């Protein structure tokens, strides 16, 4: 029996709602929570289902905010679900394209389907996992136009899409083995379920196609006429998505989308007009007064050269994603640091600078340098009151430690 099943009817539904209203679960450890619920009901499966759901909802608040407490979750569903801010953006893209009936192929617990439905579109959601379907059915039950069906999406063909009346498709191929397989990542797009080639072929029947993919997808696997976008939220790279021309008002190419405090910032290189083209190389130069660390979405999307040109900055070493320039530029696409000094990447040299600055706390960052930040921090034996950032990298061909100060947002 699915862990969701006891929560779909009485008394599980009411018991879960009671615990949500009272909120006592927030102050209890997982063990104490399980014991408290077990003292209320004789059925151990029901008690376990309620306890697990309360814990999953608490974890899911990181992705869905307070809305997470109104939905049913599975462990795999939580790990694979689209974050709510991204699901809303997906839905808006389909809505703006004129889509009316979206096929959500591999819906999981229905996070994207929920966003499509709330945006006013009709949704038919497919998955092969019974537990995920039970959760999706409950989560979409408030929308009469939504249907949830058990279907192996790898068997679907163009005639099936037309039978259902879809005018848009959204696919999220399984890229993990699931809890039975240890929830391991599947790196090769050929081994996703369904494979990337299989999903892209669906676009021959329904041109309005969107696909979630792994952020590390090689550019040469992306159709040149698509738009590929990498998105980070508050500094964490969360997804890459491929959008067919009908869903891409940006046109063909690649972009970085950076979301901070629910504000969406997009960087598009106008010189990259094919999604599968190689990224342009930014110019290299010496370390200057400021150093900038591009957001992961910028790095993955290959838009570093575009960002460098906008900022009047350059790489400090070829193929390492640190930019430097004479002027402070505040941008959502990169973190900024003021350069204080730079020395050989040796403990003694770094110690001399930090002790002179009375530094006792350091943030250590690295790219292109084979160091262990914790080991370096321990070996420095710092005792001061000030803070600094150590950036271990290469400048030109030499390993260096850049001593810097992090620039706060809004600082002039």
Short mmCIF file of C-alpha atoms in Angstrom, two decimals:
data_model
loop_
_atom_site.label_atom_id
_atom_site.label_comp_id
_atom_site.label_asym_id
_atom_site.label_seq_id
_atom_site.Cartn_x
_atom_site.Cartn_y
_atom_site.Cartn_z
CA UNK A 1 0.00 0.00 0.00
CA UNK A 2 1.23 3.53 -0.79
CA UNK A 3 2.25 5.71 2.14
CA UNK A 4 -0.17 8.27 0.70
CA UNK A 5 -3.20 5.96 0.74
CA UNK A 6 -4.02 6.26 4.49
CA UNK A 7 -4.17 10.05 4.09
CA UNK A 8 -6.72 10.09 1.28
CA UNK A 9 -9.71 9.19 3.44
CA UNK A 10 -10.92 9.14 7.04
CA UNK A 11 -9.49 9.02 9.63
CA UNK A 12 -6.05 9.77 8.13
CA UNK A 13 -7.14 12.90 6.32
CA UNK A 14 -8.63 14.41 9.49
CA UNK A 15 -5.70 13.39 11.66
CA UNK A 16 -3.22 15.04 9.31
CA UNK A 17 -5.34 18.20 9.19
CA UNK A 18 -5.54 18.24 13.01
CA UNK A 19 -1.77 18.12 13.38
CA UNK A 20 -1.40 20.86 10.77
CA UNK A 21 -3.83 23.12 12.65
CA UNK A 22 -2.19 22.62 16.01
CA UNK A 23 1.38 22.92 14.73
CA UNK A 24 2.87 20.94 17.61
CA UNK A 25 4.95 18.85 15.19
CA UNK A 26 7.39 21.74 14.70
CA UNK A 27 8.74 21.39 18.22
CA UNK A 28 9.06 17.60 18.20
CA UNK A 29 11.92 15.41 17.04
CA UNK A 30 11.04 12.78 14.40
CA UNK A 31 11.04 10.10 17.09
CA UNK A 32 8.85 12.08 19.49
CA UNK A 33 6.48 12.99 16.66
CA UNK A 34 6.06 9.34 15.68
CA UNK A 35 5.40 8.35 19.31
CA UNK A 36 2.89 11.18 19.81
CA UNK A 37 0.88 10.19 16.75
CA UNK A 38 1.13 6.52 17.60
CA UNK A 39 -0.46 7.25 20.98
CA UNK A 40 -3.53 8.61 19.15
CA UNK A 41 -4.21 5.77 16.74
CA UNK A 42 -3.99 2.00 16.86
CA UNK A 43 -3.01 1.60 13.22
CA UNK A 44 0.82 1.81 12.93
CA UNK A 45 0.70 2.38 9.15
CA UNK A 46 -1.60 5.35 9.59
CA UNK A 47 0.59 6.83 12.33
CA UNK A 48 3.68 6.38 10.19
CA UNK A 49 1.98 7.98 7.17
CA UNK A 50 0.95 11.08 9.13
CA UNK A 51 4.36 11.49 10.75
CA UNK A 52 6.18 11.06 7.44
CA UNK A 53 3.89 13.51 5.67
CA UNK A 54 4.37 16.20 8.31
CA UNK A 55 8.14 15.86 8.01
CA UNK A 56 8.05 15.88 4.20
CA UNK A 57 5.89 19.00 4.18
CA UNK A 58 8.37 20.75 6.45
CA UNK A 59 11.21 19.87 4.08
CA UNK A 60 9.12 20.87 1.06
CA UNK A 61 8.58 24.35 2.48
CA UNK A 62 12.06 25.10 1.13
CA UNK A 63 10.68 24.55 -2.38
CA UNK A 64 7.03 25.53 -2.10
CA UNK A 65 6.80 27.85 0.89
CA UNK A 66 3.56 27.70 2.87
CA UNK A 67 1.83 26.05 -0.10
CA UNK A 68 3.78 22.87 0.71
CA UNK A 69 1.58 22.35 3.76
CA UNK A 70 -1.50 21.95 1.56
CA UNK A 71 -0.03 19.27 -0.71
CA UNK A 72 0.78 15.59 -0.34
CA UNK A 73 4.40 14.55 -0.86
CA UNK A 74 6.43 11.41 -1.39
CA UNK A 75 10.16 11.14 -0.70
CA UNK A 76 11.04 10.84 -4.39
CA UNK A 77 8.45 13.47 -5.23
CA UNK A 78 10.02 15.97 -2.88
CA UNK A 79 13.50 15.41 -4.32
CA UNK A 80 12.34 15.66 -7.94
CA UNK A 81 9.64 18.34 -7.69
CA UNK A 82 10.17 21.68 -9.39
CA UNK A 83 10.53 24.55 -6.95
CA UNK A 84 7.35 26.64 -6.89
CA UNK A 85 8.93 29.84 -8.22
CA UNK A 86 10.16 27.87 -11.25
CA UNK A 87 6.89 26.00 -11.74
CA UNK A 88 5.09 29.35 -11.94
CA UNK A 89 7.57 30.57 -14.55
CA UNK A 90 7.07 27.38 -16.56
CA UNK A 91 3.30 27.87 -16.44
CA UNK A 92 3.57 31.50 -17.51
CA UNK A 93 5.67 30.50 -20.51
CA UNK A 94 2.99 28.04 -21.66
CA UNK A 95 0.19 30.51 -20.96
CA UNK A 96 1.90 33.28 -22.92
CA UNK A 97 2.32 30.89 -25.86
CA UNK A 98 -1.44 30.37 -26.06
CA UNK A 99 -1.46 26.78 -24.72
CA UNK A 100 -4.80 25.41 -23.49
CA UNK A 101 -4.25 21.72 -22.75
CA UNK A 102 -0.86 20.63 -21.41
CA UNK A 103 0.30 17.04 -21.19
CA UNK A 104 2.59 16.74 -18.17
CA UNK A 105 4.63 13.67 -19.02
CA UNK A 106 6.26 12.30 -15.90
CA UNK A 107 4.36 14.49 -13.46
CA UNK A 108 5.64 13.08 -10.16
CA UNK A 109 3.55 14.52 -7.33
CA UNK A 110 2.19 17.15 -9.75
CA UNK A 111 4.16 20.29 -8.88
CA UNK A 112 4.24 21.65 -12.45
CA UNK A 113 0.75 20.36 -13.18
CA UNK A 114 -0.45 22.31 -10.16
CA UNK A 115 1.12 25.50 -11.54
CA UNK A 116 -0.38 24.91 -14.99
CA UNK A 117 -3.81 24.37 -13.47
CA UNK A 118 -3.61 27.45 -11.26
CA UNK A 119 -2.70 29.46 -14.35
CA UNK A 120 -6.01 28.38 -15.91
CA UNK A 121 -4.87 25.67 -18.29
CA UNK A 122 -6.27 22.18 -18.64
CA UNK A 123 -3.77 19.51 -17.63
CA UNK A 124 -3.51 15.76 -18.13
CA UNK A 125 -0.76 14.28 -15.99
CA UNK A 126 0.96 10.94 -16.52
CA UNK A 127 3.30 8.92 -14.35
CA UNK A 128 4.13 5.26 -13.88
CA UNK A 129 4.65 5.35 -10.11
CA UNK A 130 1.56 4.51 -8.05
CA UNK A 131 2.64 6.50 -5.01
CA UNK A 132 3.39 9.60 -7.07
CA UNK A 133 0.05 9.27 -8.85
CA UNK A 134 -1.82 9.05 -5.55
CA UNK A 135 -0.17 12.27 -4.42
CA UNK A 136 -0.72 14.01 -7.77
CA UNK A 137 -4.38 12.99 -7.80
CA UNK A 138 -4.92 14.49 -4.37
CA UNK A 139 -2.94 17.64 -5.18
CA UNK A 140 -4.91 18.30 -8.37
CA UNK A 141 -8.32 17.29 -7.05
CA UNK A 142 -9.44 20.91 -6.69
CA UNK A 143 -9.17 21.43 -10.47
CA UNK A 144 -12.05 19.73 -12.34
CA UNK A 145 -10.29 20.07 -15.71
CA UNK A 146 -7.25 18.07 -14.55
CA UNK A 147 -6.82 14.33 -15.07
CA UNK A 148 -4.18 12.05 -13.59
CA UNK A 149 -3.48 8.74 -15.32
CA UNK A 150 -1.07 5.88 -14.87
CA UNK A 151 0.86 5.62 -18.10
CA UNK A 152 4.35 4.63 -19.16
CA UNK A 153 5.24 7.79 -21.05
CA UNK A 154 8.00 6.00 -22.96
CA UNK A 155 5.24 4.26 -24.97
CA UNK A 156 3.43 7.47 -25.97
CA UNK A 157 3.39 8.50 -29.61
CA UNK A 158 2.09 11.41 -31.62
CA UNK A 159 -1.30 9.81 -32.23
CA UNK A 160 -1.79 9.49 -28.46
CA UNK A 161 -1.16 13.20 -27.95
CA UNK A 162 -3.70 14.09 -30.61
CA UNK A 163 -6.24 11.69 -29.11
CA UNK A 164 -5.95 13.50 -25.79
CA UNK A 165 -6.18 16.86 -27.52
CA UNK A 166 -2.89 18.23 -26.26
CA UNK A 167 -1.59 21.44 -27.75
CA UNK A 168 1.47 21.54 -25.46
CA UNK A 169 3.79 19.08 -23.75
CA UNK A 170 5.99 19.40 -20.69
CA UNK A 171 8.41 16.58 -19.91
CA UNK A 172 10.63 15.96 -16.92
CA UNK A 173 12.54 12.75 -17.70
CA UNK A 174 13.52 10.70 -14.65
CA UNK A 175 17.18 11.42 -13.92
CA UNK A 176 17.43 9.49 -10.66
CA UNK A 177 17.15 5.82 -9.89
CA UNK A 178 14.44 6.38 -7.25
CA UNK A 179 14.57 5.30 -3.63
CA UNK A 180 14.74 1.62 -4.59
CA UNK A 181 17.96 2.35 -6.47
CA UNK A 182 19.43 4.66 -3.88
CA UNK A 183 18.25 7.90 -5.54
CA UNK A 184 21.43 8.06 -7.61
CA UNK A 185 21.76 10.55 -10.44
CA UNK A 186 21.62 9.22 -13.99
CA UNK A 187 24.13 11.30 -15.91
CA UNK A 188 23.71 10.12 -19.50
CA UNK A 189 20.69 11.60 -21.33
CA UNK A 190 20.45 8.29 -23.23
CA UNK A 191 19.64 6.57 -19.94
CA UNK A 192 17.01 9.02 -18.71
CA UNK A 193 13.46 7.72 -18.69
CA UNK A 194 12.41 8.52 -21.32
CA UNK A 195 15.69 9.35 -23.07
CA UNK A 196 16.29 12.89 -24.26
CA UNK A 197 16.12 11.87 -27.92
CA UNK A 198 12.76 10.19 -27.28
CA UNK A 199 11.37 13.33 -25.65
CA UNK A 200 12.64 15.68 -28.34
CA UNK A 201 11.00 13.50 -31.00
CA UNK A 202 7.62 14.31 -29.44
CA UNK A 203 8.07 17.83 -30.76
CA UNK A 204 7.41 16.51 -34.27
CA UNK A 205 3.79 15.94 -33.21
CA UNK A 206 3.30 18.73 -30.68
CA UNK A 207 5.69 21.62 -31.46
CA UNK A 208 4.94 23.44 -28.20
CA UNK A 209 7.43 21.37 -26.14
CA UNK A 210 9.32 22.12 -22.92
CA UNK A 211 11.82 19.74 -21.30
CA UNK A 212 13.57 19.83 -17.94
CA UNK A 213 17.13 18.53 -18.22
CA UNK A 214 20.21 18.15 -16.05
CA UNK A 215 22.27 21.36 -15.70
CA UNK A 216 25.34 19.54 -16.98
CA UNK A 217 23.81 18.69 -20.36
CA UNK A 218 26.36 19.05 -23.19
CA UNK A 219 25.50 21.81 -25.61
CA UNK A 220 25.81 19.52 -28.62
CA UNK A 221 22.79 17.51 -27.42
CA UNK A 222 20.53 20.56 -27.57
CA UNK A 223 18.62 21.25 -30.81
CA UNK A 224 20.10 24.41 -32.30
CA UNK A 225 16.71 26.07 -32.82
CA UNK A 226 15.67 25.63 -29.16
CA UNK A 227 16.29 28.06 -26.33
CA UNK A 228 18.18 26.55 -23.40
CA UNK A 229 17.97 28.29 -20.05
CA UNK A 230 19.83 27.61 -16.81
CA UNK A 231 18.20 28.94 -13.64
CA UNK A 232 19.54 29.58 -10.16
CA UNK A 233 17.56 30.65 -7.11
CA UNK A 234 19.35 32.57 -4.36
CA UNK A 235 22.69 31.28 -5.60
CA UNK A 236 21.76 27.62 -6.06
CA UNK A 237 21.67 26.26 -9.61
CA UNK A 238 18.37 24.37 -9.73
CA UNK A 239 17.56 23.47 -13.31
CA UNK A 240 18.17 23.66 -16.98
CA UNK A 241 15.26 23.63 -19.40
CA UNK A 242 14.95 23.36 -23.16
CA UNK A 243 12.18 25.33 -24.84
CA UNK A 244 11.01 24.76 -28.40
CA UNK A 245 10.60 27.90 -30.55
CA UNK A 246 6.86 28.09 -29.80
CA UNK A 247 7.70 28.50 -26.10
CA UNK A 248 10.77 30.69 -26.51
CA UNK A 249 10.09 34.36 -27.20
CA UNK A 250 13.83 34.88 -26.55
CA UNK A 251 14.61 33.05 -29.78
CA UNK A 252 17.19 30.34 -30.31
CA UNK A 253 20.26 30.36 -28.08
CA UNK A 254 21.12 30.10 -24.40
CA UNK A 255 20.52 32.23 -21.33
CA UNK A 256 21.07 32.43 -17.60
CA UNK A 257 18.14 33.19 -15.33
CA UNK A 258 19.04 34.33 -11.82
CA UNK A 259 16.28 34.64 -9.24
CA UNK A 260 16.91 36.57 -6.03
CA UNK A 261 14.11 37.45 -3.60
CA UNK A 262 11.61 36.39 -6.31
CA UNK A 263 13.09 38.90 -8.77
CA UNK A 264 13.99 37.30 -12.11
CA UNK A 265 17.06 38.54 -13.97
CA UNK A 266 17.97 37.14 -17.37
CA UNK A 267 21.28 37.30 -19.22
CA UNK A 268 21.24 36.47 -22.93
CA UNK A 269 24.28 36.66 -25.18
CA UNK A 270 22.94 38.13 -28.46
CA UNK A 271 25.96 36.69 -30.27
CA UNK A 272 24.95 33.13 -29.34
CA UNK A 273 22.17 32.41 -31.83
CA UNK A 274 22.19 28.61 -31.73
CA UNK A 275 21.59 26.62 -28.56
CA UNK A 276 24.25 24.05 -29.44
CA UNK A 277 27.06 26.49 -30.32
CA UNK A 278 30.26 26.66 -28.32
CA UNK A 279 30.49 29.55 -25.83
CA UNK A 280 32.50 32.62 -26.73
CA UNK A 281 35.82 33.05 -24.95
CA UNK A 282 36.16 36.09 -22.71
CA UNK A 283 39.35 38.10 -22.84
CA UNK A 284 42.05 37.46 -20.23
CA UNK A 285 43.99 40.09 -18.30
CA UNK A 286 45.75 40.85 -15.02
CA UNK A 287 44.16 40.92 -11.59
CA UNK A 288 42.64 44.34 -10.98
CA UNK A 289 40.98 46.14 -8.06
CA UNK A 290 37.90 43.92 -8.01
CA UNK A 291 37.25 40.25 -8.67
CA UNK A 292 33.85 38.81 -9.58
CA UNK A 293 32.49 35.29 -9.25
CA UNK A 294 29.79 34.62 -11.88
CA UNK A 295 26.64 32.82 -10.82
CA UNK A 296 26.54 29.11 -11.67
CA UNK A 297 23.72 29.73 -14.16
CA UNK A 298 25.98 32.14 -16.05
CA UNK A 299 28.83 29.63 -16.09
CA UNK A 300 26.67 26.71 -17.24
CA UNK A 301 24.95 28.74 -19.94
CA UNK A 302 28.22 29.91 -21.43
CA UNK A 303 27.40 33.60 -21.08
CA UNK A 304 30.56 34.62 -19.19
CA UNK A 305 31.96 36.56 -22.17
CA UNK A 306 28.73 38.51 -22.45
CA UNK A 307 28.79 39.33 -18.72
CA UNK A 308 32.45 40.34 -18.88
CA UNK A 309 31.73 42.75 -21.73
CA UNK A 310 28.81 44.30 -19.85
CA UNK A 311 30.98 44.82 -16.77
CA UNK A 312 34.16 45.95 -18.53
CA UNK A 313 35.93 43.01 -16.92
CA UNK A 314 38.11 40.10 -18.04
CA UNK A 315 39.13 36.61 -16.96
CA UNK A 316 42.20 36.36 -14.74
CA UNK A 317 43.00 32.96 -16.19
CA UNK A 318 41.73 31.21 -19.28
CA UNK A 319 38.99 28.63 -18.61
CA UNK A 320 38.60 29.64 -14.93
CA UNK A 321 35.40 31.55 -14.16
CA UNK A 322 36.72 34.52 -12.21
CA UNK A 323 36.43 38.00 -13.71
CA UNK A 324 38.38 41.07 -12.68
CA UNK A 325 38.18 44.77 -13.46
CA UNK A 326 39.05 48.26 -12.17
CA UNK A 327 35.48 49.25 -11.34
CA UNK A 328 32.93 47.87 -8.92
CA UNK A 329 29.84 46.58 -10.73
CA UNK A 330 26.88 45.36 -8.71
CA UNK A 331 25.03 42.74 -10.72
CA UNK A 332 22.72 39.85 -9.87
CA UNK A 333 24.85 37.70 -12.18
CA UNK A 334 28.03 37.74 -10.06
CA UNK A 335 29.30 38.18 -6.52
CA UNK A 336 31.80 41.02 -6.07
CA UNK A 337 34.98 41.20 -3.99
CA UNK A 338 37.46 44.00 -3.40
CA UNK A 339 41.03 42.78 -3.85
CA UNK A 340 43.29 43.55 -0.88
CA UNK A 341 46.38 41.56 -1.83
CA UNK A 342 47.50 38.43 -3.63
CA UNK A 343 50.34 36.08 -2.77
CA UNK A 344 51.69 32.66 -3.63
CA UNK A 345 49.29 29.88 -2.68
CA UNK A 346 51.31 28.88 0.37
CA UNK A 347 50.25 28.87 4.01
CA UNK A 348 53.16 31.04 5.19
CA UNK A 349 52.53 33.75 2.61
CA UNK A 350 48.80 33.82 3.31
CA UNK A 351 49.39 33.93 7.07
CA UNK A 352 51.62 36.98 6.80
CA UNK A 353 48.95 39.00 4.99
CA UNK A 354 46.06 37.89 7.20
CA UNK A 355 47.90 38.52 10.46
CA UNK A 356 48.84 42.01 9.30
CA UNK A 357 45.14 42.59 8.64
CA UNK A 358 44.15 41.11 12.04
CA UNK A 359 41.98 38.52 10.28
CA UNK A 360 40.56 35.71 12.39
CA UNK A 361 37.73 34.42 10.22
CA UNK A 362 38.01 33.52 6.55
CA UNK A 363 35.74 32.37 3.77
CA UNK A 364 37.69 30.19 1.38
CA UNK A 365 36.77 29.84 -2.28
CA UNK A 366 38.61 27.91 -4.97
CA UNK A 367 38.65 27.34 -8.69
CA UNK A 368 41.53 25.79 -10.56
CA UNK A 369 43.43 25.07 -7.34
CA UNK A 370 43.79 21.68 -5.68
CA UNK A 371 43.34 22.61 -2.03
CA UNK A 372 41.09 21.49 0.83
CA UNK A 373 39.46 24.62 2.31
CA UNK A 374 39.01 23.11 5.78
CA UNK A 375 42.62 21.94 5.89
CA UNK A 376 43.88 25.34 4.75
CA UNK A 377 41.72 27.14 7.32
CA UNK A 378 43.05 24.94 10.11
CA UNK A 379 46.68 25.38 9.07
CA UNK A 380 46.40 29.18 9.06
CA UNK A 381 45.84 29.28 12.87
CA UNK A 382 44.19 32.69 12.77
CA UNK A 383 43.39 34.67 15.92
CA UNK A 384 42.29 38.14 14.82
CA UNK A 385 38.89 39.86 14.86
CA UNK A 386 38.49 40.86 11.21
CA UNK A 387 37.05 38.83 8.32
CA UNK A 388 38.38 38.20 4.84
CA UNK A 389 37.89 36.01 1.79
CA UNK A 390 40.65 33.81 0.38
CA UNK A 391 40.22 32.99 -3.30
CA UNK A 392 42.54 30.17 -4.35
CA UNK A 393 42.93 30.15 -8.11
CA UNK A 394 45.34 30.75 -10.97
CA UNK A 395 46.33 34.14 -12.26
CA UNK A 396 47.80 33.57 -15.66
CA UNK A 397 49.62 30.28 -15.17
CA UNK A 398 50.51 30.69 -11.48
CA UNK A 399 48.60 29.47 -8.42
CA UNK A 400 47.76 32.42 -6.21
CA UNK A 401 45.78 33.25 -3.10
CA UNK A 402 43.75 36.42 -3.51
CA UNK A 403 42.94 38.12 -0.20
CA UNK A 404 39.69 40.01 -0.63
CA UNK A 405 36.68 41.62 1.01
CA UNK A 406 33.18 40.54 0.01
CA UNK A 407 31.11 43.45 -1.28
CA UNK A 408 27.63 43.50 0.22
CA UNK A 409 24.53 44.09 -1.92
CA UNK A 410 23.87 47.75 -2.53
CA UNK A 411 27.37 48.83 -1.50
CA UNK A 412 28.69 51.63 -3.66
#
